[in-house]
């Protein structure tokens, strides 16, 4: 999606980062979508499909009579698949009408927070729903108290350093135009669009050492984090080391999942 994306998308490092994100967050996403009920025959839109894991899972879930459209600006990691009911297209969701509408499910994860036009895009996604269709959006909340909460769940003796790390993350993302608290506002945004049955949940897994997601993310953001002046090279190295320590648990970021249904 268009905007000042905080991650460098060049090279296989980005594919590895997306795979690490999928490892941590796909389970919660699939559980929440599955809770909506039998998806056989649904038409689904996956926005900012990234590595394509959720799009491929949806294609299996909707069956031969259903259809999944997955869109992104970079299709390198999602285009290759063997699902006849999955279509992957390059599309800039900020630049014009969607390729199609009338969806039973529209889903976007870790996308809207990066877009300057996030509120307008959210309305576009809601308008793409069929009557009775569900919009489900997932974005991080690393603002203020939530960042402090993450630090509290780091190993004993590392809470203060984790707090500095979260402050640096918040500053680095903010400097790139990311709304670091957008996840928290999603339920109210969906309700303001007139969707019904609005709900939400937080996902903040305790990850065992060696889980690659946070350490890999921090390493790829190293120049941006150090540029904030809120964390030193040594402190950042220690934080990454903590995420790899086999005997220690850590929390990455809080993911907010919010959903609402178009009246039908």
Short mmCIF file of N, CA and C in Angstrom, two decimals, residues 22-207:
data_model
loop_
_atom_site.label_atom_id
_atom_site.label_comp_id
_atom_site.label_asym_id
_atom_site.label_seq_id
_atom_site.Cartn_x
_atom_site.Cartn_y
_atom_site.Cartn_z
N UNK A 22 3.71 -13.75 10.46
CA UNK A 22 2.68 -14.77 10.29
C UNK A 22 2.73 -15.80 11.40
N UNK A 23 3.93 -16.21 11.77
CA UNK A 23 4.09 -17.22 12.82
C UNK A 23 3.46 -16.77 14.13
N UNK A 24 3.58 -15.48 14.44
CA UNK A 24 3.08 -14.96 15.72
C UNK A 24 1.58 -14.65 15.67
N UNK A 25 1.11 -14.08 14.56
CA UNK A 25 -0.23 -13.50 14.56
C UNK A 25 -1.26 -14.25 13.73
N UNK A 26 -0.86 -15.17 12.87
CA UNK A 26 -1.84 -15.86 12.03
C UNK A 26 -2.85 -16.66 12.84
N UNK A 27 -2.40 -17.30 13.89
CA UNK A 27 -3.31 -18.14 14.68
C UNK A 27 -4.50 -17.35 15.21
N UNK A 28 -4.22 -16.19 15.79
CA UNK A 28 -5.29 -15.36 16.34
C UNK A 28 -6.20 -14.84 15.23
N UNK A 29 -5.61 -14.49 14.08
CA UNK A 29 -6.43 -14.03 12.96
C UNK A 29 -7.36 -15.13 12.47
N UNK A 30 -6.82 -16.32 12.28
CA UNK A 30 -7.66 -17.44 11.81
C UNK A 30 -8.76 -17.76 12.81
N UNK A 31 -8.44 -17.75 14.10
CA UNK A 31 -9.45 -18.06 15.12
C UNK A 31 -10.59 -17.05 15.07
N UNK A 32 -10.26 -15.77 14.89
CA UNK A 32 -11.29 -14.74 14.91
C UNK A 32 -12.17 -14.84 13.68
N UNK A 33 -11.56 -15.12 12.52
CA UNK A 33 -12.35 -15.28 11.31
C UNK A 33 -13.22 -16.53 11.39
N UNK A 34 -12.66 -17.62 11.91
CA UNK A 34 -13.42 -18.86 12.05
C UNK A 34 -14.63 -18.67 12.96
N UNK A 35 -14.50 -17.78 13.95
CA UNK A 35 -15.61 -17.54 14.87
C UNK A 35 -16.80 -16.87 14.19
N UNK A 36 -16.60 -16.34 12.99
CA UNK A 36 -17.70 -15.72 12.25
C UNK A 36 -18.68 -16.75 11.71
N UNK A 37 -18.25 -18.01 11.63
CA UNK A 37 -19.14 -19.05 11.16
C UNK A 37 -18.66 -19.70 9.88
N UNK A 38 -19.51 -20.53 9.32
CA UNK A 38 -19.20 -21.27 8.10
C UNK A 38 -18.97 -20.29 6.95
N UNK A 39 -17.77 -20.36 6.35
CA UNK A 39 -17.42 -19.42 5.29
C UNK A 39 -17.58 -20.03 3.89
N UNK A 40 -18.17 -21.19 3.80
CA UNK A 40 -18.31 -21.83 2.49
C UNK A 40 -19.05 -20.92 1.51
N UNK A 41 -18.44 -20.70 0.36
CA UNK A 41 -19.06 -19.88 -0.67
C UNK A 41 -18.85 -18.39 -0.53
N UNK A 42 -18.11 -17.95 0.49
CA UNK A 42 -17.91 -16.52 0.70
C UNK A 42 -17.03 -15.92 -0.38
N UNK A 43 -17.24 -14.62 -0.63
CA UNK A 43 -16.30 -13.79 -1.39
C UNK A 43 -15.52 -12.95 -0.39
N UNK A 44 -14.19 -13.04 -0.43
CA UNK A 44 -13.34 -12.40 0.56
C UNK A 44 -12.32 -11.49 -0.12
N UNK A 45 -11.99 -10.40 0.57
CA UNK A 45 -10.94 -9.49 0.12
C UNK A 45 -9.88 -9.42 1.20
N UNK A 46 -8.64 -9.74 0.83
CA UNK A 46 -7.50 -9.62 1.73
C UNK A 46 -6.66 -8.43 1.28
N UNK A 47 -6.58 -7.41 2.13
CA UNK A 47 -5.95 -6.14 1.78
C UNK A 47 -4.54 -6.10 2.35
N UNK A 48 -3.55 -5.82 1.50
CA UNK A 48 -2.16 -5.85 1.95
C UNK A 48 -1.76 -7.26 2.30
N UNK A 49 -1.86 -8.15 1.32
CA UNK A 49 -1.77 -9.59 1.61
C UNK A 49 -0.38 -10.05 2.01
N UNK A 50 0.66 -9.25 1.78
CA UNK A 50 2.00 -9.60 2.26
C UNK A 50 2.48 -10.92 1.72
N UNK A 51 2.78 -11.85 2.65
CA UNK A 51 3.24 -13.17 2.25
C UNK A 51 2.15 -14.09 1.77
N UNK A 52 0.89 -13.71 1.97
CA UNK A 52 -0.22 -14.46 1.41
C UNK A 52 -0.77 -15.58 2.26
N UNK A 53 -0.30 -15.73 3.50
CA UNK A 53 -0.72 -16.88 4.30
C UNK A 53 -2.21 -16.86 4.62
N UNK A 54 -2.75 -15.70 4.98
CA UNK A 54 -4.18 -15.63 5.31
C UNK A 54 -5.01 -15.77 4.05
N UNK A 55 -4.56 -15.20 2.94
CA UNK A 55 -5.30 -15.35 1.68
C UNK A 55 -5.39 -16.81 1.28
N UNK A 56 -4.30 -17.55 1.40
CA UNK A 56 -4.31 -18.97 1.04
C UNK A 56 -5.22 -19.76 1.98
N UNK A 57 -5.18 -19.43 3.26
CA UNK A 57 -6.06 -20.10 4.23
C UNK A 57 -7.52 -19.81 3.94
N UNK A 58 -7.83 -18.57 3.61
CA UNK A 58 -9.21 -18.21 3.26
C UNK A 58 -9.68 -18.97 2.03
N UNK A 59 -8.79 -19.12 1.04
CA UNK A 59 -9.18 -19.84 -0.18
C UNK A 59 -9.57 -21.27 0.13
N UNK A 60 -8.89 -21.89 1.08
CA UNK A 60 -9.25 -23.24 1.50
C UNK A 60 -10.58 -23.23 2.25
N UNK A 61 -10.77 -22.21 3.08
CA UNK A 61 -11.95 -22.16 3.94
C UNK A 61 -13.24 -21.89 3.15
N UNK A 62 -13.18 -21.07 2.10
CA UNK A 62 -14.40 -20.72 1.37
C UNK A 62 -14.80 -21.82 0.39
N UNK A 63 -13.89 -22.71 0.07
CA UNK A 63 -14.21 -23.83 -0.81
C UNK A 63 -14.27 -23.44 -2.27
N UNK A 64 -14.60 -24.43 -3.09
CA UNK A 64 -14.60 -24.23 -4.54
C UNK A 64 -15.64 -23.21 -4.98
N UNK A 65 -16.71 -23.07 -4.22
CA UNK A 65 -17.75 -22.11 -4.59
C UNK A 65 -17.48 -20.70 -4.13
N UNK A 66 -16.40 -20.50 -3.37
CA UNK A 66 -16.06 -19.17 -2.89
C UNK A 66 -14.94 -18.54 -3.71
N UNK A 67 -14.57 -17.34 -3.32
CA UNK A 67 -13.54 -16.61 -4.06
C UNK A 67 -12.80 -15.69 -3.10
N UNK A 68 -11.47 -15.61 -3.26
CA UNK A 68 -10.64 -14.71 -2.47
C UNK A 68 -9.87 -13.82 -3.43
N UNK A 69 -9.96 -12.52 -3.21
CA UNK A 69 -9.14 -11.55 -3.93
C UNK A 69 -8.14 -10.98 -2.95
N UNK A 70 -6.85 -11.13 -3.25
CA UNK A 70 -5.78 -10.61 -2.40
C UNK A 70 -5.08 -9.49 -3.13
N UNK A 71 -4.93 -8.33 -2.48
CA UNK A 71 -4.31 -7.18 -3.14
C UNK A 71 -3.14 -6.66 -2.33
N UNK A 72 -2.16 -6.12 -3.03
CA UNK A 72 -0.99 -5.50 -2.41
C UNK A 72 -0.25 -4.76 -3.52
N UNK A 73 0.71 -3.93 -3.12
CA UNK A 73 1.58 -3.30 -4.10
C UNK A 73 2.72 -4.21 -4.51
N UNK A 74 3.14 -5.07 -3.59
CA UNK A 74 4.27 -5.97 -3.83
C UNK A 74 3.73 -7.40 -3.78
N UNK A 75 3.72 -8.07 -4.92
CA UNK A 75 3.12 -9.41 -5.01
C UNK A 75 4.17 -10.51 -5.05
N UNK A 76 5.43 -10.20 -4.79
CA UNK A 76 6.50 -11.20 -4.92
C UNK A 76 6.24 -12.45 -4.08
N UNK A 77 5.66 -12.26 -2.89
CA UNK A 77 5.59 -13.37 -1.95
C UNK A 77 4.22 -14.04 -1.91
N UNK A 78 3.25 -13.48 -2.60
CA UNK A 78 1.89 -14.02 -2.55
C UNK A 78 1.39 -14.56 -3.88
N UNK A 79 2.06 -14.20 -4.96
CA UNK A 79 1.52 -14.52 -6.28
C UNK A 79 1.56 -16.01 -6.61
N UNK A 80 2.57 -16.72 -6.13
CA UNK A 80 2.70 -18.14 -6.45
C UNK A 80 1.83 -18.97 -5.51
N UNK A 81 0.83 -19.65 -6.06
CA UNK A 81 -0.04 -20.50 -5.25
C UNK A 81 -0.77 -21.44 -6.19
N UNK A 82 -1.44 -22.43 -5.61
CA UNK A 82 -2.14 -23.42 -6.43
C UNK A 82 -3.63 -23.45 -6.13
N UNK A 83 -4.18 -22.31 -5.65
CA UNK A 83 -5.61 -22.24 -5.33
C UNK A 83 -6.38 -21.61 -6.49
N UNK A 84 -7.23 -22.35 -7.18
CA UNK A 84 -7.95 -21.78 -8.32
C UNK A 84 -8.95 -20.69 -7.92
N UNK A 85 -9.33 -20.66 -6.65
CA UNK A 85 -10.30 -19.65 -6.21
C UNK A 85 -9.63 -18.46 -5.53
N UNK A 86 -8.31 -18.33 -5.68
CA UNK A 86 -7.56 -17.19 -5.13
C UNK A 86 -6.96 -16.38 -6.27
N UNK A 87 -7.33 -15.11 -6.30
CA UNK A 87 -6.79 -14.18 -7.30
C UNK A 87 -5.94 -13.15 -6.58
N UNK A 88 -4.71 -12.96 -7.03
CA UNK A 88 -3.77 -12.00 -6.44
C UNK A 88 -3.52 -10.88 -7.43
N UNK A 89 -3.79 -9.64 -7.03
CA UNK A 89 -3.66 -8.51 -7.94
C UNK A 89 -2.91 -7.37 -7.28
N UNK A 90 -2.12 -6.68 -8.10
CA UNK A 90 -1.48 -5.46 -7.64
C UNK A 90 -2.50 -4.34 -7.63
N UNK A 91 -2.66 -3.69 -6.47
CA UNK A 91 -3.63 -2.60 -6.37
C UNK A 91 -3.22 -1.69 -5.22
N UNK A 92 -3.29 -0.39 -5.48
CA UNK A 92 -3.04 0.62 -4.46
C UNK A 92 -4.38 1.06 -3.88
N UNK A 93 -4.64 0.65 -2.67
CA UNK A 93 -5.94 0.90 -2.06
C UNK A 93 -6.16 2.38 -1.77
N UNK A 94 -5.09 3.19 -1.82
CA UNK A 94 -5.23 4.63 -1.57
C UNK A 94 -5.48 5.43 -2.84
N UNK A 95 -5.40 4.79 -4.00
CA UNK A 95 -5.35 5.55 -5.25
C UNK A 95 -6.60 5.44 -6.12
N UNK A 96 -7.57 4.69 -5.72
CA UNK A 96 -8.74 4.57 -6.57
C UNK A 96 -9.68 3.50 -6.08
N UNK A 97 -10.74 3.25 -6.83
CA UNK A 97 -11.74 2.25 -6.43
C UNK A 97 -11.12 0.86 -6.32
N UNK A 98 -11.69 0.05 -5.47
CA UNK A 98 -11.25 -1.34 -5.36
C UNK A 98 -11.61 -2.10 -6.64
N UNK A 99 -10.87 -3.19 -6.93
CA UNK A 99 -11.16 -3.95 -8.14
C UNK A 99 -12.54 -4.57 -8.15
N UNK A 100 -13.13 -4.76 -6.97
CA UNK A 100 -14.44 -5.39 -6.86
C UNK A 100 -15.07 -5.00 -5.54
N UNK A 101 -16.36 -5.25 -5.39
CA UNK A 101 -17.07 -4.99 -4.13
C UNK A 101 -18.02 -6.16 -3.88
N UNK A 102 -18.86 -6.01 -2.87
CA UNK A 102 -19.82 -7.06 -2.55
C UNK A 102 -19.21 -8.23 -1.83
N UNK A 103 -18.27 -7.97 -0.92
CA UNK A 103 -17.56 -9.04 -0.22
C UNK A 103 -18.28 -9.44 1.08
N UNK A 104 -18.20 -10.73 1.38
CA UNK A 104 -18.72 -11.23 2.66
C UNK A 104 -17.73 -10.99 3.79
N UNK A 105 -16.46 -10.88 3.45
CA UNK A 105 -15.42 -10.58 4.44
C UNK A 105 -14.36 -9.72 3.78
N UNK A 106 -14.01 -8.64 4.45
CA UNK A 106 -12.86 -7.82 4.08
C UNK A 106 -11.92 -7.81 5.27
N UNK A 107 -10.65 -8.15 5.04
CA UNK A 107 -9.69 -8.25 6.13
C UNK A 107 -8.40 -7.51 5.78
N UNK A 108 -7.86 -6.77 6.75
CA UNK A 108 -6.57 -6.10 6.58
C UNK A 108 -5.83 -6.19 7.91
N UNK A 109 -4.54 -6.54 7.86
CA UNK A 109 -3.74 -6.64 9.09
C UNK A 109 -2.43 -5.88 8.92
N UNK A 110 -2.16 -5.00 9.90
CA UNK A 110 -0.92 -4.22 9.93
C UNK A 110 -0.73 -3.45 8.62
N UNK A 111 -1.83 -2.87 8.13
CA UNK A 111 -1.80 -2.12 6.88
C UNK A 111 -2.22 -0.67 7.11
N UNK A 112 -3.41 -0.45 7.64
CA UNK A 112 -3.96 0.90 7.69
C UNK A 112 -3.12 1.84 8.54
N UNK A 113 -2.51 1.35 9.59
CA UNK A 113 -1.70 2.21 10.45
C UNK A 113 -0.58 2.92 9.67
N UNK A 114 -0.15 2.32 8.56
CA UNK A 114 0.94 2.89 7.75
C UNK A 114 0.47 3.93 6.75
N UNK A 115 -0.84 4.08 6.54
CA UNK A 115 -1.35 4.89 5.45
C UNK A 115 -1.79 6.27 5.94
N UNK A 116 -1.30 7.34 5.31
CA UNK A 116 -1.78 8.68 5.69
C UNK A 116 -3.29 8.82 5.51
N UNK A 117 -3.85 8.10 4.52
CA UNK A 117 -5.29 8.19 4.22
C UNK A 117 -6.05 7.06 4.93
N UNK A 118 -5.58 6.64 6.09
CA UNK A 118 -6.13 5.44 6.73
C UNK A 118 -7.63 5.51 6.97
N UNK A 119 -8.13 6.65 7.38
CA UNK A 119 -9.57 6.74 7.67
C UNK A 119 -10.41 6.65 6.39
N UNK A 120 -9.91 7.27 5.32
CA UNK A 120 -10.62 7.19 4.04
C UNK A 120 -10.60 5.77 3.50
N UNK A 121 -9.46 5.09 3.66
CA UNK A 121 -9.35 3.70 3.20
C UNK A 121 -10.29 2.81 4.01
N UNK A 122 -10.38 3.05 5.31
CA UNK A 122 -11.29 2.26 6.13
C UNK A 122 -12.73 2.38 5.63
N UNK A 123 -13.12 3.56 5.27
CA UNK A 123 -14.48 3.76 4.72
C UNK A 123 -14.63 3.02 3.40
N UNK A 124 -13.60 3.08 2.55
CA UNK A 124 -13.65 2.35 1.28
C UNK A 124 -13.84 0.86 1.52
N UNK A 125 -13.15 0.32 2.50
CA UNK A 125 -13.26 -1.11 2.79
C UNK A 125 -14.65 -1.44 3.32
N UNK A 126 -15.20 -0.57 4.17
CA UNK A 126 -16.56 -0.81 4.67
C UNK A 126 -17.57 -0.76 3.53
N UNK A 127 -17.38 0.16 2.59
CA UNK A 127 -18.30 0.27 1.46
C UNK A 127 -18.21 -0.93 0.52
N UNK A 128 -17.11 -1.69 0.61
CA UNK A 128 -16.93 -2.85 -0.28
C UNK A 128 -17.67 -4.08 0.22
N UNK A 129 -18.30 -4.00 1.39
CA UNK A 129 -19.00 -5.14 1.96
C UNK A 129 -20.34 -5.37 1.29
N UNK A 130 -20.70 -6.63 1.15
CA UNK A 130 -22.07 -6.98 0.80
C UNK A 130 -22.95 -6.80 2.04
N UNK A 131 -24.24 -6.65 1.88
CA UNK A 131 -25.12 -6.62 3.06
C UNK A 131 -24.87 -7.85 3.93
N UNK A 132 -24.65 -7.62 5.22
CA UNK A 132 -24.34 -8.70 6.14
C UNK A 132 -22.87 -9.07 6.19
N UNK A 133 -22.04 -8.46 5.33
CA UNK A 133 -20.61 -8.77 5.31
C UNK A 133 -19.88 -8.17 6.49
N UNK A 134 -18.71 -8.72 6.79
CA UNK A 134 -17.92 -8.32 7.96
C UNK A 134 -16.61 -7.68 7.52
N UNK A 135 -16.30 -6.54 8.11
CA UNK A 135 -14.98 -5.91 7.97
C UNK A 135 -14.19 -6.21 9.23
N UNK A 136 -12.99 -6.80 9.06
CA UNK A 136 -12.11 -7.11 10.18
C UNK A 136 -10.76 -6.46 9.91
N UNK A 137 -10.34 -5.59 10.83
CA UNK A 137 -9.10 -4.85 10.68
C UNK A 137 -8.24 -5.07 11.92
N UNK A 138 -6.95 -5.29 11.68
CA UNK A 138 -6.00 -5.52 12.77
C UNK A 138 -4.83 -4.56 12.63
N UNK A 139 -4.56 -3.83 13.70
CA UNK A 139 -3.42 -2.92 13.73
C UNK A 139 -2.82 -2.90 15.13
N UNK A 140 -1.56 -2.50 15.20
CA UNK A 140 -0.86 -2.47 16.48
C UNK A 140 -1.25 -1.24 17.30
N UNK A 141 -1.06 -1.36 18.61
CA UNK A 141 -1.15 -0.23 19.52
C UNK A 141 0.12 -0.23 20.36
N UNK A 142 1.03 0.70 20.05
CA UNK A 142 2.26 0.80 20.84
C UNK A 142 2.37 2.19 21.46
N UNK A 143 1.22 2.83 21.64
CA UNK A 143 1.19 4.16 22.22
C UNK A 143 1.21 4.10 23.74
N UNK A 144 1.80 5.11 24.34
CA UNK A 144 1.71 5.40 25.76
C UNK A 144 1.61 4.21 26.69
N UNK A 145 0.45 4.05 27.36
CA UNK A 145 0.30 2.98 28.36
C UNK A 145 0.51 1.58 27.79
N UNK A 146 0.18 1.38 26.53
CA UNK A 146 0.35 0.05 25.95
C UNK A 146 1.83 -0.30 25.84
N UNK A 147 2.65 0.67 25.48
CA UNK A 147 4.09 0.43 25.44
C UNK A 147 4.61 0.10 26.84
N UNK A 148 4.12 0.81 27.85
CA UNK A 148 4.52 0.51 29.23
C UNK A 148 4.10 -0.89 29.63
N UNK A 149 2.91 -1.31 29.18
CA UNK A 149 2.43 -2.65 29.51
C UNK A 149 3.31 -3.73 28.90
N UNK A 150 3.75 -3.52 27.66
CA UNK A 150 4.66 -4.48 27.04
C UNK A 150 5.91 -4.64 27.88
N UNK A 151 6.48 -3.53 28.33
CA UNK A 151 7.72 -3.58 29.12
C UNK A 151 7.53 -4.36 30.42
N UNK A 152 6.34 -4.31 30.99
CA UNK A 152 6.09 -5.03 32.24
C UNK A 152 6.15 -6.55 32.06
N UNK A 153 5.95 -7.02 30.84
CA UNK A 153 5.95 -8.46 30.60
C UNK A 153 7.27 -8.95 30.03
N UNK A 154 8.28 -8.11 30.06
CA UNK A 154 9.62 -8.58 29.71
C UNK A 154 10.27 -9.21 30.94
N UNK A 155 11.32 -9.98 30.75
CA UNK A 155 11.93 -10.68 31.90
C UNK A 155 12.40 -9.72 32.98
N UNK A 156 12.42 -10.21 34.20
CA UNK A 156 12.89 -9.42 35.34
C UNK A 156 14.27 -8.85 35.05
N UNK A 157 14.43 -7.59 35.39
CA UNK A 157 15.70 -6.93 35.16
C UNK A 157 15.82 -6.25 33.81
N UNK A 158 14.84 -6.49 32.92
CA UNK A 158 14.90 -5.92 31.58
C UNK A 158 13.74 -4.95 31.31
N UNK A 159 12.92 -4.69 32.31
CA UNK A 159 11.75 -3.85 32.09
C UNK A 159 12.10 -2.42 31.70
N UNK A 160 13.10 -1.83 32.36
CA UNK A 160 13.47 -0.45 32.05
C UNK A 160 14.02 -0.34 30.63
N UNK A 161 14.87 -1.29 30.25
CA UNK A 161 15.42 -1.28 28.89
C UNK A 161 14.32 -1.49 27.86
N UNK A 162 13.36 -2.37 28.19
CA UNK A 162 12.25 -2.60 27.27
C UNK A 162 11.41 -1.33 27.11
N UNK A 163 11.27 -0.56 28.19
CA UNK A 163 10.54 0.70 28.10
C UNK A 163 11.23 1.67 27.15
N UNK A 164 12.55 1.74 27.21
CA UNK A 164 13.28 2.61 26.28
C UNK A 164 13.13 2.10 24.84
N UNK A 165 13.15 0.79 24.70
CA UNK A 165 12.98 0.21 23.38
C UNK A 165 11.61 0.58 22.80
N UNK A 166 10.56 0.44 23.60
CA UNK A 166 9.22 0.75 23.12
C UNK A 166 9.09 2.24 22.78
N UNK A 167 9.74 3.10 23.58
CA UNK A 167 9.72 4.53 23.28
C UNK A 167 10.41 4.82 21.94
N UNK A 168 11.50 4.12 21.69
CA UNK A 168 12.21 4.29 20.41
C UNK A 168 11.38 3.77 19.25
N UNK A 169 10.71 2.65 19.44
CA UNK A 169 9.83 2.12 18.40
C UNK A 169 8.71 3.10 18.08
N UNK A 170 8.11 3.64 19.12
CA UNK A 170 7.00 4.58 18.93
C UNK A 170 7.49 5.81 18.16
N UNK A 171 8.67 6.31 18.52
CA UNK A 171 9.21 7.49 17.85
C UNK A 171 9.59 7.19 16.41
N UNK A 172 10.20 6.02 16.17
CA UNK A 172 10.62 5.66 14.81
C UNK A 172 9.42 5.48 13.89
N UNK A 173 8.41 4.78 14.38
CA UNK A 173 7.22 4.60 13.56
C UNK A 173 6.50 5.93 13.34
N UNK A 174 6.41 6.74 14.39
CA UNK A 174 5.76 8.03 14.24
C UNK A 174 6.46 8.92 13.23
N UNK A 175 7.80 8.90 13.23
CA UNK A 175 8.56 9.71 12.27
C UNK A 175 8.31 9.28 10.83
N UNK A 176 7.94 8.01 10.65
CA UNK A 176 7.64 7.49 9.30
C UNK A 176 6.18 7.68 8.92
N UNK A 177 5.41 8.35 9.77
CA UNK A 177 4.01 8.62 9.45
C UNK A 177 3.04 7.56 9.91
N UNK A 178 3.51 6.58 10.69
CA UNK A 178 2.63 5.53 11.20
C UNK A 178 1.82 6.07 12.37
N UNK A 179 0.54 5.73 12.43
CA UNK A 179 -0.29 6.05 13.59
C UNK A 179 -0.10 4.93 14.60
N UNK A 180 0.73 5.17 15.61
CA UNK A 180 1.13 4.10 16.53
C UNK A 180 0.03 3.68 17.49
N UNK A 181 -1.07 4.42 17.52
CA UNK A 181 -2.19 4.03 18.38
C UNK A 181 -3.45 3.73 17.60
N UNK A 182 -3.31 3.48 16.31
CA UNK A 182 -4.50 3.30 15.48
C UNK A 182 -5.32 2.09 15.90
N UNK A 183 -4.66 1.04 16.32
CA UNK A 183 -5.38 -0.15 16.75
C UNK A 183 -6.41 0.14 17.83
N UNK A 184 -6.02 1.00 18.78
CA UNK A 184 -6.93 1.32 19.89
C UNK A 184 -8.20 2.00 19.40
N UNK A 185 -8.10 2.75 18.31
CA UNK A 185 -9.24 3.51 17.82
C UNK A 185 -10.13 2.75 16.84
N UNK A 186 -9.72 1.57 16.44
CA UNK A 186 -10.46 0.85 15.41
C UNK A 186 -11.92 0.57 15.77
N UNK A 187 -12.24 0.05 16.97
CA UNK A 187 -13.66 -0.22 17.24
C UNK A 187 -14.54 1.01 17.09
N UNK A 188 -14.09 2.16 17.61
CA UNK A 188 -14.88 3.38 17.49
C UNK A 188 -15.00 3.81 16.03
N UNK A 189 -13.94 3.62 15.26
CA UNK A 189 -13.97 3.98 13.84
C UNK A 189 -15.00 3.14 13.09
N UNK A 190 -15.03 1.85 13.37
CA UNK A 190 -15.99 0.96 12.70
C UNK A 190 -17.42 1.33 13.08
N UNK A 191 -17.64 1.64 14.34
CA UNK A 191 -18.98 2.03 14.77
C UNK A 191 -19.40 3.33 14.10
N UNK A 192 -18.46 4.27 13.95
CA UNK A 192 -18.77 5.55 13.32
C UNK A 192 -19.14 5.38 11.84
N UNK A 193 -18.69 4.30 11.23
CA UNK A 193 -19.03 4.02 9.84
C UNK A 193 -20.40 3.36 9.70
N UNK A 194 -21.06 3.12 10.83
CA UNK A 194 -22.39 2.54 10.79
C UNK A 194 -22.43 1.03 10.82
N UNK A 195 -21.27 0.39 11.04
CA UNK A 195 -21.27 -1.07 11.13
C UNK A 195 -21.90 -1.50 12.45
N UNK A 196 -22.47 -2.68 12.46
CA UNK A 196 -23.16 -3.18 13.64
C UNK A 196 -22.38 -4.34 14.25
N UNK A 197 -22.74 -4.69 15.50
CA UNK A 197 -22.09 -5.80 16.17
C UNK A 197 -20.59 -5.60 16.31
N UNK A 198 -20.18 -4.35 16.48
CA UNK A 198 -18.74 -4.05 16.55
C UNK A 198 -18.14 -4.69 17.80
N UNK A 199 -16.99 -5.34 17.61
CA UNK A 199 -16.28 -5.95 18.72
C UNK A 199 -14.79 -5.84 18.50
N UNK A 200 -14.03 -6.25 19.51
CA UNK A 200 -12.59 -6.19 19.38
C UNK A 200 -11.91 -7.05 20.43
N UNK A 201 -10.64 -7.33 20.19
CA UNK A 201 -9.85 -8.06 21.16
C UNK A 201 -8.39 -7.68 21.00
N UNK A 202 -7.63 -7.90 22.07
CA UNK A 202 -6.19 -7.67 22.07
C UNK A 202 -5.46 -8.99 21.99
N UNK A 203 -4.36 -8.98 21.26
CA UNK A 203 -3.52 -10.17 21.17
C UNK A 203 -2.10 -9.76 21.53
N UNK A 204 -1.60 -10.29 22.65
CA UNK A 204 -0.25 -9.97 23.11
C UNK A 204 0.39 -11.26 23.61
N UNK A 205 0.89 -12.09 22.71
CA UNK A 205 1.42 -13.39 23.11
C UNK A 205 2.73 -13.28 23.88
N UNK A 206 2.90 -14.14 24.84
CA UNK A 206 4.20 -14.30 25.50
C UNK A 206 5.02 -15.25 24.66
N UNK A 207 6.08 -14.75 24.05
CA UNK A 207 6.85 -15.54 23.11
C UNK A 207 8.09 -16.13 23.77
#
